[in-house]
Short mmCIF file of C-alpha atoms and ligand atoms in Angstrom, two decimals:
data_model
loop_
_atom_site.label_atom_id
_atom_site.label_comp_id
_atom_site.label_asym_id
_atom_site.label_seq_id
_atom_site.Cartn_x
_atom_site.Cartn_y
_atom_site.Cartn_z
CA UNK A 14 98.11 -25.16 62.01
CA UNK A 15 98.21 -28.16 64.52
CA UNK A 16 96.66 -27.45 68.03
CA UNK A 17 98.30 -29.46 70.82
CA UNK A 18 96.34 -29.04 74.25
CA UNK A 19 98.86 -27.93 76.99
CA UNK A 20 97.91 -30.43 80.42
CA UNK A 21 98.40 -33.57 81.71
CA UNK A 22 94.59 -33.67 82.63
CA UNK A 23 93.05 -36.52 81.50
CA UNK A 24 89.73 -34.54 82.27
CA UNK A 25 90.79 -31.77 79.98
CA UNK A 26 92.38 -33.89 77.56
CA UNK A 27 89.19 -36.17 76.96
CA UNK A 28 86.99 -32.72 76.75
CA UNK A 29 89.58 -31.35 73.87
CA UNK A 30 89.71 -34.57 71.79
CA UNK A 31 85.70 -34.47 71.96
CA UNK A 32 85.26 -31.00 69.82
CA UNK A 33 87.43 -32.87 67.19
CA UNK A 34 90.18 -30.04 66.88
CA UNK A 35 93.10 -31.60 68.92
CA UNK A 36 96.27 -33.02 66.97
CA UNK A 37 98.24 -33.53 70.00
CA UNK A 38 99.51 -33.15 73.84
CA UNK A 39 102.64 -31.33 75.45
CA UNK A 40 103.10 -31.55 79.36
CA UNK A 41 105.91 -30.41 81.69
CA UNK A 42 106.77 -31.01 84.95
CA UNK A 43 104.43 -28.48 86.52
CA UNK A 44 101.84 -29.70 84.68
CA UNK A 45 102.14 -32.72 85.82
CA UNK A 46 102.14 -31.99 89.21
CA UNK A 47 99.29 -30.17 89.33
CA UNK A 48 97.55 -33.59 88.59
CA UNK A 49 99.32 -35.09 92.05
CA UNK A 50 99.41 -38.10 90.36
CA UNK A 51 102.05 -41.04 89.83
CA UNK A 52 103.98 -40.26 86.53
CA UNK A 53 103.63 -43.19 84.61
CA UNK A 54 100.77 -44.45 84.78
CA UNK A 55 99.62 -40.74 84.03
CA UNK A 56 102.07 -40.83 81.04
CA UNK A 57 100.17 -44.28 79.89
CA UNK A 58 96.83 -42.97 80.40
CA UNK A 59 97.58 -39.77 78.49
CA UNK A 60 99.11 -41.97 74.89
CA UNK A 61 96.42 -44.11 74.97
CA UNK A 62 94.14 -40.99 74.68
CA UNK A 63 95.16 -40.29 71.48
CA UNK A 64 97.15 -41.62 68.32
CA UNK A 65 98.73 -37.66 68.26
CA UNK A 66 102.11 -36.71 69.89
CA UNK A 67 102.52 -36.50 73.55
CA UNK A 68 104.99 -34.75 74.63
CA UNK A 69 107.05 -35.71 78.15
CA UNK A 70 109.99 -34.05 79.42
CA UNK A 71 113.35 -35.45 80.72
CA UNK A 72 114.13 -34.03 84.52
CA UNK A 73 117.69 -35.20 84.61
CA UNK A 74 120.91 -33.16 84.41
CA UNK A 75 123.37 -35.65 83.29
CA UNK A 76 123.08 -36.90 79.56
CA UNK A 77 123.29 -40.03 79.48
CA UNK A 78 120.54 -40.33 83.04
CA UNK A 79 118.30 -38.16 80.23
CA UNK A 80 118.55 -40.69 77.76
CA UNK A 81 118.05 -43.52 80.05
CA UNK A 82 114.94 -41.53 80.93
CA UNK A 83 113.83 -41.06 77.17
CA UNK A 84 114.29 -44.64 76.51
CA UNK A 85 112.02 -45.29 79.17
CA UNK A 86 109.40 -42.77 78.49
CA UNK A 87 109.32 -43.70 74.32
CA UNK A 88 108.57 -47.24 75.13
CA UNK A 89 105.73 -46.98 76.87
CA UNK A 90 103.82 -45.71 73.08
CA UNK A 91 104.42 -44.94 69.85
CA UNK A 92 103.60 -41.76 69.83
CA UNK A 93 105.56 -40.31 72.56
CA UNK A 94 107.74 -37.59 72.17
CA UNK A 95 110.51 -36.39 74.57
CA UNK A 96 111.00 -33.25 75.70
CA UNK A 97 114.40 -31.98 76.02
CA UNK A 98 116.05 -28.61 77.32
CA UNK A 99 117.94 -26.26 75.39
CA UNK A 100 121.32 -26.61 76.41
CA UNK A 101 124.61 -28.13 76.13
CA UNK A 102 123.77 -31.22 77.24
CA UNK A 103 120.21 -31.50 75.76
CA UNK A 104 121.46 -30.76 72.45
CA UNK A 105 123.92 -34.23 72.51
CA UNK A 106 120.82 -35.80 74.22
CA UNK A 107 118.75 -34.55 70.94
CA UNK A 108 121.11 -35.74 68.23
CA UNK A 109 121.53 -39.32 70.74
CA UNK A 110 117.62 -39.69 70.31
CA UNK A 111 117.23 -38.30 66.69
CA UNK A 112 119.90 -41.09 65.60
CA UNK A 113 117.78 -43.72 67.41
CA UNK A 114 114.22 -42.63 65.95
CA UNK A 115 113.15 -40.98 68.59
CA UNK A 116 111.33 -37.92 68.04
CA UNK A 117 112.12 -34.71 70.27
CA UNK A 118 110.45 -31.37 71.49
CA UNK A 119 113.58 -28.79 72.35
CA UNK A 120 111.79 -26.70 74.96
CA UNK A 121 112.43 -23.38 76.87
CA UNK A 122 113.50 -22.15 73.53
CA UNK A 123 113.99 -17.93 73.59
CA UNK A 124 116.37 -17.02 71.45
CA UNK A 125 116.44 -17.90 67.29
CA UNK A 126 120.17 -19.40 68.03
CA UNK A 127 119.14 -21.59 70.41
CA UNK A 128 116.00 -22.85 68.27
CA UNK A 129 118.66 -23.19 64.82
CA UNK A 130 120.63 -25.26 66.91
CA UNK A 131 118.44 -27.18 68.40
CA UNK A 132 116.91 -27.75 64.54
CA UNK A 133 120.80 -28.78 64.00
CA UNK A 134 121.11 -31.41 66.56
CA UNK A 135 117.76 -33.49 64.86
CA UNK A 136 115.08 -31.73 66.79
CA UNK A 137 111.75 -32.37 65.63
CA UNK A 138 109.90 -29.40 67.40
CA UNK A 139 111.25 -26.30 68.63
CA UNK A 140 109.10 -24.81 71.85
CA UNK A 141 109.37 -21.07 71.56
CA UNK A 142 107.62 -19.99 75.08
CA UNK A 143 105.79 -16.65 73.87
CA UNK A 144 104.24 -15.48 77.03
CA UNK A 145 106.94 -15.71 79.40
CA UNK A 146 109.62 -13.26 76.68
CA UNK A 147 105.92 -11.46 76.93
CA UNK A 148 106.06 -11.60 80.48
CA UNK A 149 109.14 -9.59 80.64
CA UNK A 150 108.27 -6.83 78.16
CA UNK A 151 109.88 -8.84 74.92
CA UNK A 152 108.26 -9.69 71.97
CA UNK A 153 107.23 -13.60 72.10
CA UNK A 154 105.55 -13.77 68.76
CA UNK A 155 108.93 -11.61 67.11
CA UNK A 156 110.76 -14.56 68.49
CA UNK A 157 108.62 -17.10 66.80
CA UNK A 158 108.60 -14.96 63.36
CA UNK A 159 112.58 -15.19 63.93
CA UNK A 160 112.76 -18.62 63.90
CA UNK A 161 110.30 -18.93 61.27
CA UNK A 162 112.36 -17.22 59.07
CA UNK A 163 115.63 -18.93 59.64
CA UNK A 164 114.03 -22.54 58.88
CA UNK A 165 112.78 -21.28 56.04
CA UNK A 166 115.96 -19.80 54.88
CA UNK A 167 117.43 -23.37 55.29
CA UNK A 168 114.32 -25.51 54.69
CA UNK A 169 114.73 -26.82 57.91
CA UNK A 170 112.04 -29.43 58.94
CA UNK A 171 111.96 -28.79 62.59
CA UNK A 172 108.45 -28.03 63.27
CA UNK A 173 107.97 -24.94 65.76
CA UNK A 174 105.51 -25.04 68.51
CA UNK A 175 104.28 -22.07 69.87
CA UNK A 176 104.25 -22.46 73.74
CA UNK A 177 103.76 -20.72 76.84
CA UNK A 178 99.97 -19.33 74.77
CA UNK A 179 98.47 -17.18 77.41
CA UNK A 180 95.61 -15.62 74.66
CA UNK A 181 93.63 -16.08 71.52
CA UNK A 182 95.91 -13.06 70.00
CA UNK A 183 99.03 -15.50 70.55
CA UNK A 184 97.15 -18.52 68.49
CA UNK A 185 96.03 -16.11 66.09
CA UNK A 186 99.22 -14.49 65.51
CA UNK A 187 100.91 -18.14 65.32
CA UNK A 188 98.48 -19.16 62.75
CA UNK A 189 99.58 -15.75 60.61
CA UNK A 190 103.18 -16.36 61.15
CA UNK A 191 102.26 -20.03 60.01
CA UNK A 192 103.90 -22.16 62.93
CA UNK A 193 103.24 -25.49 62.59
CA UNK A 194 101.44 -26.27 65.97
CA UNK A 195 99.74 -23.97 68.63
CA UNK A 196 99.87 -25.86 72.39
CA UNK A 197 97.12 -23.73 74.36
CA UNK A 198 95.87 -24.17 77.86
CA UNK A 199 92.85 -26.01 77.77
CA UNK A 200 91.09 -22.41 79.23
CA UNK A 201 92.03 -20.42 76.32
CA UNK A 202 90.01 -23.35 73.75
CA UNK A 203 86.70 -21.89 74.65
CA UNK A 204 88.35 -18.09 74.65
CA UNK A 205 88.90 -19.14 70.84
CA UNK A 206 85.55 -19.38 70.21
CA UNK A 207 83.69 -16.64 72.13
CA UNK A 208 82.78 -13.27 70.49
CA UNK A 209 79.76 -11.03 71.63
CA UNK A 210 78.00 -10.73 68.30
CA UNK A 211 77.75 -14.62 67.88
CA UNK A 212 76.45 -15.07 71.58
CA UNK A 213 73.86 -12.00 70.67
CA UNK A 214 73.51 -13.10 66.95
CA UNK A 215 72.06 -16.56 69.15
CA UNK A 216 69.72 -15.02 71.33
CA UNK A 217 68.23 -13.18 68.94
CA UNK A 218 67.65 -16.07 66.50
CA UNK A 219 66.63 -18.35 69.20
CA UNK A 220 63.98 -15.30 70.56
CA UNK A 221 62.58 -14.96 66.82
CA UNK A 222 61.74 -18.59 66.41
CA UNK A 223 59.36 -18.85 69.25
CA UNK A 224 57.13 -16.00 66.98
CA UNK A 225 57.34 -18.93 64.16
CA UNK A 226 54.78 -21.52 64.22
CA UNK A 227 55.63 -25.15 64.95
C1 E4P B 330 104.64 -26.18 76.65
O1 E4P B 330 105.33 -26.90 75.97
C2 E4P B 330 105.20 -25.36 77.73
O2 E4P B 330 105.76 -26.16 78.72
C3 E4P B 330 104.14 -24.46 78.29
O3 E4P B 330 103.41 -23.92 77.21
C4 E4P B 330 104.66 -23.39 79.21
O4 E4P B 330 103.62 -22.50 79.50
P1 E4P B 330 103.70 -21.42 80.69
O5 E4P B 330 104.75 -20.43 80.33
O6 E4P B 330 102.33 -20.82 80.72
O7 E4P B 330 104.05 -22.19 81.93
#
């Protein structure tokens, strides 16, 4: 499974691509202004961080203004991906970009229709948002097994990224499921890697070699 770090800091991003174990970046617009910075020349900074996909969303309403805006954002590096809304209008926006090369993240995805036809229009990810369905007593990973299932049924290629990660039990359960990519909050990398027995496994080692002569 792919892990994509979920931020537009540049801090966090640099941190992430230092432990080795980061294939890629998705931001939104909240993300981004958290940062309170100008957009592209946070955009730039961010794809020259890393030869992995960074994904940036459209903001517009109208299709065609969201395809000027995707034009824009994919030349500004190769490895940019645009972000798109499920809807109407995103999915003509989607099929528009897929036809031209440019590779595409359908986001707020919550349903397994809206992810098949999202898959249908040329998507090349799907962003199932697992902790906000959680948030309102569904069942985000259910969701993701959903869609899972119905690309495989097909042999659809659309990759499915499991968003909106709140906890290490949502990466795990992605990795079971076998999505493609996990996008986690940069706070949830180190909750990966913490357990009590390896902290106290530590001290104890660490306690036992200053009885051993050196
Ligand atoms: C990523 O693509 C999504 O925009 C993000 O994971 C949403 O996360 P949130 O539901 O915690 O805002």
């Amino acid at each position: 499974m792919k892990i994509f770090l979920d931020t537009a800091s540049i801090v966090e991003i640099k941190k992430g691509l230092a432990y080795g174990i980061i294939d890629g970046v998705t931001t939104n617009p909240s993300l981004v202004a958290k940062e309170g910075r100008e957009f592209l020349p946070l955009v730039r900074e961010i794809t020259a961080l890393l030869p992995g996909p960074v994904s940036i969303e459209v903001t517009a309403s109208d299709p065609e203004e969201m395809i000027a805006q995707a034009e824009t954002y994919a030349a500004i590096a190769a490895n940019v991906v645009i972000k798109v809304p499920i809807n109407l209008e995103g999915l003509q926006v989607v099929k528009a970009l897929s036809g031209r090369g440019i590779k595409t993240n359908v986001t707020l995805i919550f349903s397994p229709s809206q992810a098949l036809l999202a898959a249908k229009a040329g998507a090349t990810y799907v962003s199932p948002f697992v902790g906000r369905v959680d948030d309102i007593s569904g069942d985000g990973m259910a969701l993701v097994e959903d869609i899972a299932l119905i690309y495989d049924n097909y042999d659809i290629a659309t990759e499915i990224i499991v968003a909106s990660v709140r906890h290490p039990l949502h990466f795990v359960e992605a990795a079971r499921i076998g999505a493609d990519v996990a996008t986690i909050p940069f706070a949830t990398l180190a909750q990966l890697l913490h357990h009590p027995l390896t902290d106290a496994g530590m001290e104890r080692f660490l306690k036992d070699w200053e009885k051993v002569k050196h």
